[in-house]
Amino acid sequence: MSGGVFDADAIDKKIAETEKLTAAPDFWNDAEKAQKVMNDLKLLKGRVEPWRELLQQIDDIKTLYELGAEGDDSVEEEVRTELSDCQKKFEEQSILNLLSGEVDKNGCFLTIHAGAGGTEACDWAYMLSRMYIRWAERHGYKLETVDLQEDEGGIKSTTIQITGDYVYGHLKGEAGVHRLVRISPFDANARRHTSFSSVFIFPILDDTIKVDIRPEDLRVDTYRSGGKGGQHVNKTDSAVRFTHIPTGIVVQCDSERSQIMNRQTCMNLLRAKLYAHYEEERAKETAKFGAEKKDISWGNQIRSYVFQPYTMVKDHRTKFSVGDIQAVMDGDIDQFIDSFLQAQWKGLPVGGDDDDEEL
């Protein structure tokens, strides 16, 4: 349990240092800072304590097995149950230990853009947003819609802030083009259509990560956000759009009726996008964020969702697939997330499309 990505001794040392901070008399004077320290402490303990509990459980299973070897057949079923539980915990912790990047423990901004295809594509973008929302709800994460551009039958684009532990680490592999194949409900001739939407994932940054944004590099526009009509119409220019002139990155937020709150969210989103942009430049690894830059079209998809003539969801990078497409659309995507992380850990190729004709 030491060396490599997971170093228990180093984590124990960090836990001791953090606990020393919490014992200071003035620790809670800055409640926001103190809460962050406590959350960091919880995450650190969550890296090592489950492994120690797992080792203890294995020792208990060995004791039970020895009883069975001595002729006590009544423990056989209990041993099987405990082994199955151990295996599940081991897989969960193994996945968690793969999330060791600088921002893997953070929340994220998830942005979805509809590709070409009119109403059908916009409906697909809506279906994807619902899938990720359901996934986040399953895990108890906090959700907030930052920006929403609706269209008849669906959405043109949306940005959702998902807050929780290791959200970015889990979702970073979802960035790319997602393809839908189905008989379109919007086609009077009931023909099969192929639609595309792109997914972008950006980490929510905390104060420990610095992204310099000079005021002179920023153009700020305010405008009146849409409403449902009547008394709900927004009568002030509360929506905000930031344009970072050197990079051309544009972000906007209209989720709040307060311009001040929208500005803060907009700045957080801009910092997240700039962080991804600068990381790509520094690393010179176009494949790392390359999925986000591909055309939203045929041949660039990372995953296909087929509703007709059969049902299947297939990830073209890992070749992992399942037949229960409704469960996937209801947010059951952990198996795809885990298979991608495991493939990266094993050093397997996870880029590109396998161009399956049957899809």
XYZ file of C-alpha atoms in Angstrom:
359
model
C 0.000 0.000 0.000
C 2.878 2.335 -0.549
C 4.686 3.748 -3.532
C 3.322 4.789 -6.929
C 0.061 6.697 -7.016
C -1.056 5.433 -3.622
C 1.371 6.087 -0.771
C -0.296 5.356 2.572
C 2.614 6.722 4.609
C 2.547 10.042 2.755
C -1.231 10.292 3.167
C -0.979 9.489 6.893
C 1.592 12.261 7.248
C -0.693 14.713 5.482
C -3.606 13.664 7.715
C -1.512 14.324 10.833
C -0.497 17.760 9.537
C -4.091 18.651 8.699
C -5.410 17.472 12.070
C -2.801 19.678 13.731
C -4.262 22.656 11.863
C -7.780 21.856 13.088
C -6.573 21.890 16.695
C -5.489 25.548 16.502
C -7.572 27.877 18.767
C -8.376 30.259 15.892
C -9.150 27.503 13.393
C -12.861 28.348 13.057
C -12.354 32.115 12.863
C -12.510 31.785 9.087
C -15.440 29.401 8.690
C -15.132 29.020 4.903
C -11.430 28.184 5.054
C -11.987 25.850 8.009
C -14.716 23.988 6.160
C -12.404 23.446 3.203
C -9.694 22.052 5.504
C -12.217 19.694 7.103
C -13.361 18.503 3.677
C -9.734 17.916 2.624
C -9.227 15.906 5.818
C -12.286 13.795 5.016
C -10.977 13.098 1.507
C -7.540 12.130 2.835
C -9.009 9.697 5.350
C -11.232 8.322 2.616
C -8.107 7.313 0.704
C -6.596 5.085 3.405
C -9.208 4.055 5.970
C -11.308 1.924 3.567
C -8.173 -0.047 2.608
C -7.413 -0.778 6.264
C -11.017 -1.832 6.833
C -10.744 -4.073 3.770
C -7.581 -5.717 5.132
C -9.374 -6.371 8.424
C -12.323 -7.864 6.555
C -9.958 -10.175 4.658
C -8.449 -11.362 7.956
C -11.964 -12.108 9.229
C -12.717 -14.082 6.061
C -9.543 -16.117 6.565
C -10.707 -16.991 10.079
C -14.114 -18.066 8.757
C -12.474 -20.144 6.028
C -10.315 -21.924 8.584
C -13.451 -22.789 10.553
C -14.967 -24.254 7.403
C -11.804 -26.237 6.686
C -12.155 -27.798 10.127
C -15.565 -29.181 9.197
C -17.978 -26.321 10.007
C -20.009 -26.275 6.757
C -22.371 -23.595 8.094
C -19.857 -20.813 7.353
C -19.540 -21.516 3.622
C -22.331 -19.149 2.551
C -21.060 -16.411 4.872
C -17.573 -16.705 3.356
C -19.028 -16.376 -0.150
C -21.040 -13.303 0.852
C -18.060 -11.632 2.550
C -15.805 -12.349 -0.445
C -18.337 -10.785 -2.810
C -18.569 -7.712 -0.573
C -14.759 -7.489 -0.444
C -14.517 -7.641 -4.214
C -17.019 -4.810 -4.610
C -15.199 -2.589 -2.085
C -11.841 -3.372 -3.698
C -13.096 -2.312 -7.134
C -14.607 0.906 -5.743
C -11.394 1.881 -3.962
C -9.235 0.925 -6.929
C -11.211 3.327 -9.117
C -10.906 6.076 -6.497
C -7.140 5.638 -6.365
C -6.955 6.295 -10.118
C -8.222 9.828 -9.467
C -4.944 11.360 -8.345
C -4.743 14.340 -10.714
C -4.418 17.922 -9.491
C -8.132 18.660 -9.935
C -9.647 15.157 -9.952
C -11.151 15.655 -6.499
C -13.041 18.789 -7.583
C -16.497 19.359 -8.988
C -16.983 20.275 -12.641
C -18.810 22.326 -15.225
C -20.479 20.078 -17.800
C -21.387 21.692 -21.125
C -23.430 20.043 -23.875
C -23.814 21.409 -27.427
C -26.248 20.015 -29.997
C -24.731 19.159 -33.367
C -26.250 19.632 -36.802
C -29.677 18.092 -37.282
C -32.240 20.600 -36.079
C -34.930 19.424 -33.667
C -33.624 15.842 -33.526
C -30.138 17.012 -32.453
C -31.575 19.404 -29.874
C -33.682 16.605 -28.418
C -30.543 14.437 -28.189
C -28.717 17.216 -26.308
C -31.636 17.343 -23.863
C -31.559 13.538 -23.426
C -27.828 13.660 -22.638
C -28.287 16.463 -20.109
C -31.006 14.424 -18.401
C -28.693 11.379 -18.315
C -25.923 13.298 -16.552
C -28.363 14.975 -14.178
C -29.754 11.553 -13.202
C -26.196 10.249 -12.715
C -25.373 13.183 -10.423
C -28.590 12.721 -8.450
C -27.781 9.021 -7.942
C -24.539 10.057 -6.254
C -26.051 12.856 -4.191
C -24.134 15.651 -5.937
C -25.321 19.250 -5.992
C -26.579 20.531 -9.354
C -27.035 24.029 -10.745
C -27.867 25.040 -14.320
C -25.496 27.876 -15.228
C -26.669 28.469 -18.783
C -29.485 27.050 -20.906
C -30.217 27.831 -24.563
C -33.503 26.130 -25.359
C -34.861 25.169 -28.749
C -38.166 23.732 -29.925
C -38.036 20.071 -28.974
C -34.874 20.307 -26.867
C -31.831 22.437 -26.135
C -29.100 23.996 -28.282
C -26.653 24.091 -25.389
C -26.482 23.943 -21.618
C -23.870 24.277 -18.900
C -24.448 22.516 -15.575
C -22.336 22.950 -12.451
C -21.956 19.663 -10.558
C -20.483 19.954 -7.075
C -19.163 17.014 -5.078
C -16.060 14.980 -4.291
C -14.187 13.571 -7.323
C -16.864 14.649 -9.814
C -14.316 15.975 -12.321
C -12.139 12.885 -11.939
C -15.069 10.638 -12.787
C -16.543 12.707 -15.607
C -13.394 13.933 -17.410
C -13.494 10.900 -19.699
C -17.005 11.834 -20.871
C -15.659 14.747 -22.943
C -16.213 14.156 -26.633
C -18.872 13.528 -29.254
C -21.844 11.310 -28.375
C -23.906 9.731 -31.187
C -27.594 8.816 -31.168
C -29.119 6.309 -33.621
C -32.905 5.900 -33.545
C -36.142 6.206 -35.486
C -36.874 9.875 -35.016
C -40.221 10.763 -33.395
C -40.003 14.014 -35.380
C -39.944 12.206 -38.754
C -43.394 11.555 -40.198
C -41.900 8.782 -42.364
C -40.411 6.993 -39.307
C -36.905 6.889 -40.761
C -33.791 6.110 -38.766
C -31.727 9.196 -37.925
C -28.208 9.721 -36.602
C -27.628 12.740 -34.365
C -24.616 14.115 -32.526
C -23.947 16.217 -29.432
C -20.649 17.212 -27.857
C -19.846 17.075 -24.149
C -17.222 19.295 -22.516
C -15.933 18.817 -18.955
C -14.087 21.560 -17.041
C -12.930 21.377 -13.396
C -14.242 23.770 -10.765
C -11.106 25.395 -9.376
C -10.461 26.242 -5.738
C -8.176 28.958 -4.373
C -5.110 26.698 -4.444
C -5.019 26.804 -8.254
C -4.156 30.157 -9.749
C -5.402 31.280 -13.152
C -4.426 34.859 -13.962
C -7.073 36.897 -15.775
C -6.076 40.477 -16.527
C -8.965 42.982 -16.582
C -7.753 44.402 -19.899
C -8.053 40.939 -21.466
C -11.711 40.638 -20.538
C -14.759 41.997 -22.363
C -17.915 41.981 -20.257
C -21.393 42.156 -21.780
C -24.669 42.200 -19.892
C -28.055 41.417 -21.362
C -31.587 40.567 -20.363
C -32.067 36.855 -19.830
C -35.163 35.103 -21.094
C -38.126 34.274 -18.912
C -41.434 32.431 -19.002
C -43.403 35.594 -19.633
C -45.759 37.667 -17.480
C -44.460 38.431 -14.032
C -41.467 36.110 -14.607
C -39.948 38.257 -17.362
C -36.557 39.547 -16.266
C -36.720 43.353 -16.428
C -33.000 43.958 -15.743
C -29.773 43.119 -17.579
C -28.815 40.382 -15.129
C -27.331 37.874 -17.587
C -23.566 38.138 -18.088
C -21.217 37.162 -20.925
C -17.414 37.199 -20.576
C -15.093 37.101 -23.586
C -11.413 36.373 -22.908
C -9.824 38.315 -25.768
C -6.401 36.541 -26.006
C -7.940 33.056 -26.297
C -11.383 33.864 -27.697
C -13.033 31.799 -24.952
C -16.624 32.921 -24.283
C -18.696 32.028 -21.221
C -22.113 33.206 -20.111
C -24.483 32.781 -17.207
C -28.135 33.678 -16.827
C -29.202 31.298 -14.070
C -29.658 33.952 -11.373
C -31.740 37.129 -11.296
C -28.786 38.883 -9.660
C -26.064 40.173 -11.996
C -23.507 39.958 -9.167
C -24.133 36.232 -8.683
C -24.075 35.596 -12.433
C -20.739 37.441 -12.681
C -19.217 35.226 -9.989
C -20.432 32.026 -11.647
C -19.276 33.327 -15.022
C -15.798 34.033 -13.634
C -15.591 30.538 -12.107
C -16.533 28.999 -15.450
C -13.994 31.142 -17.306
C -11.229 30.132 -14.882
C -12.151 26.483 -15.431
C -12.016 26.790 -19.222
C -8.754 28.738 -19.143
C -7.217 26.123 -16.863
C -8.083 23.416 -19.394
C -6.778 25.591 -22.225
C -3.434 26.298 -20.534
C -3.029 22.689 -19.438
C -3.414 21.597 -23.031
C -0.849 24.137 -24.192
C 1.672 23.178 -21.518
C 1.291 19.462 -21.955
C 1.282 19.580 -25.785
C -0.935 16.507 -25.640
C -3.659 17.211 -28.128
C -5.292 13.896 -27.353
C -5.868 14.912 -23.732
C -8.493 17.504 -24.593
C -8.688 16.745 -28.282
C -12.084 15.095 -28.005
C -13.582 18.465 -27.175
C -12.168 20.035 -30.354
C -13.478 17.532 -32.883
C -16.383 18.272 -35.178
C -19.764 17.218 -33.819
C -20.208 14.735 -36.628
C -19.737 11.192 -37.951
C -16.412 9.492 -37.251
C -15.514 11.579 -34.187
C -17.817 9.981 -31.605
C -16.522 8.441 -28.397
C -19.779 6.602 -27.709
C -22.856 5.482 -29.635
C -26.384 5.055 -28.249
C -28.479 2.818 -30.542
C -32.252 2.584 -30.008
C -33.202 0.881 -33.317
C -33.134 -1.695 -34.823
C -31.667 -3.074 -31.562
C -30.586 -1.460 -28.302
C -26.943 -0.992 -27.379
C -24.630 1.621 -25.913
C -21.005 1.200 -26.958
C -17.897 3.161 -26.008
C -15.616 3.190 -29.050
C -12.470 3.837 -27.003
C -12.712 0.928 -24.572
C -15.069 -1.275 -26.648
C -17.250 -1.653 -23.531
C -20.949 -2.023 -24.340
C -24.293 -2.784 -22.688
C -27.725 -3.615 -24.077
C -29.925 -1.912 -21.469
C -30.016 1.527 -23.069
C -32.886 2.777 -20.885
C -30.846 2.214 -17.720
C -27.979 4.189 -19.264
C -30.265 7.076 -20.229
C -31.540 7.033 -16.633
C -28.009 7.768 -15.405
C -26.478 4.306 -15.023
C -23.141 5.249 -16.623
C -20.674 4.303 -13.861
C -19.680 1.164 -15.747
C -18.577 3.275 -18.726
C -16.747 5.723 -16.478
C -14.969 2.923 -14.610
C -13.974 1.038 -17.759
C -12.415 4.185 -19.205
C -10.444 4.911 -16.020
C -9.271 1.300 -15.790
C -8.175 1.298 -19.425
C -6.097 4.425 -18.808
C -4.577 2.864 -15.702
C -3.627 -0.288 -17.620
C -2.101 1.782 -20.405
C -4.596 0.547 -23.001
C -5.369 2.755 -26.025
C -8.508 4.802 -25.336
C -8.528 7.239 -28.227
C -10.367 7.288 -31.499
C -13.395 5.645 -33.018
C -13.580 2.025 -34.088
C -15.910 2.894 -37.011
C -18.354 0.036 -36.471
C -20.568 -0.192 -39.527
C -23.403 -1.896 -37.668
C -23.875 1.188 -35.536
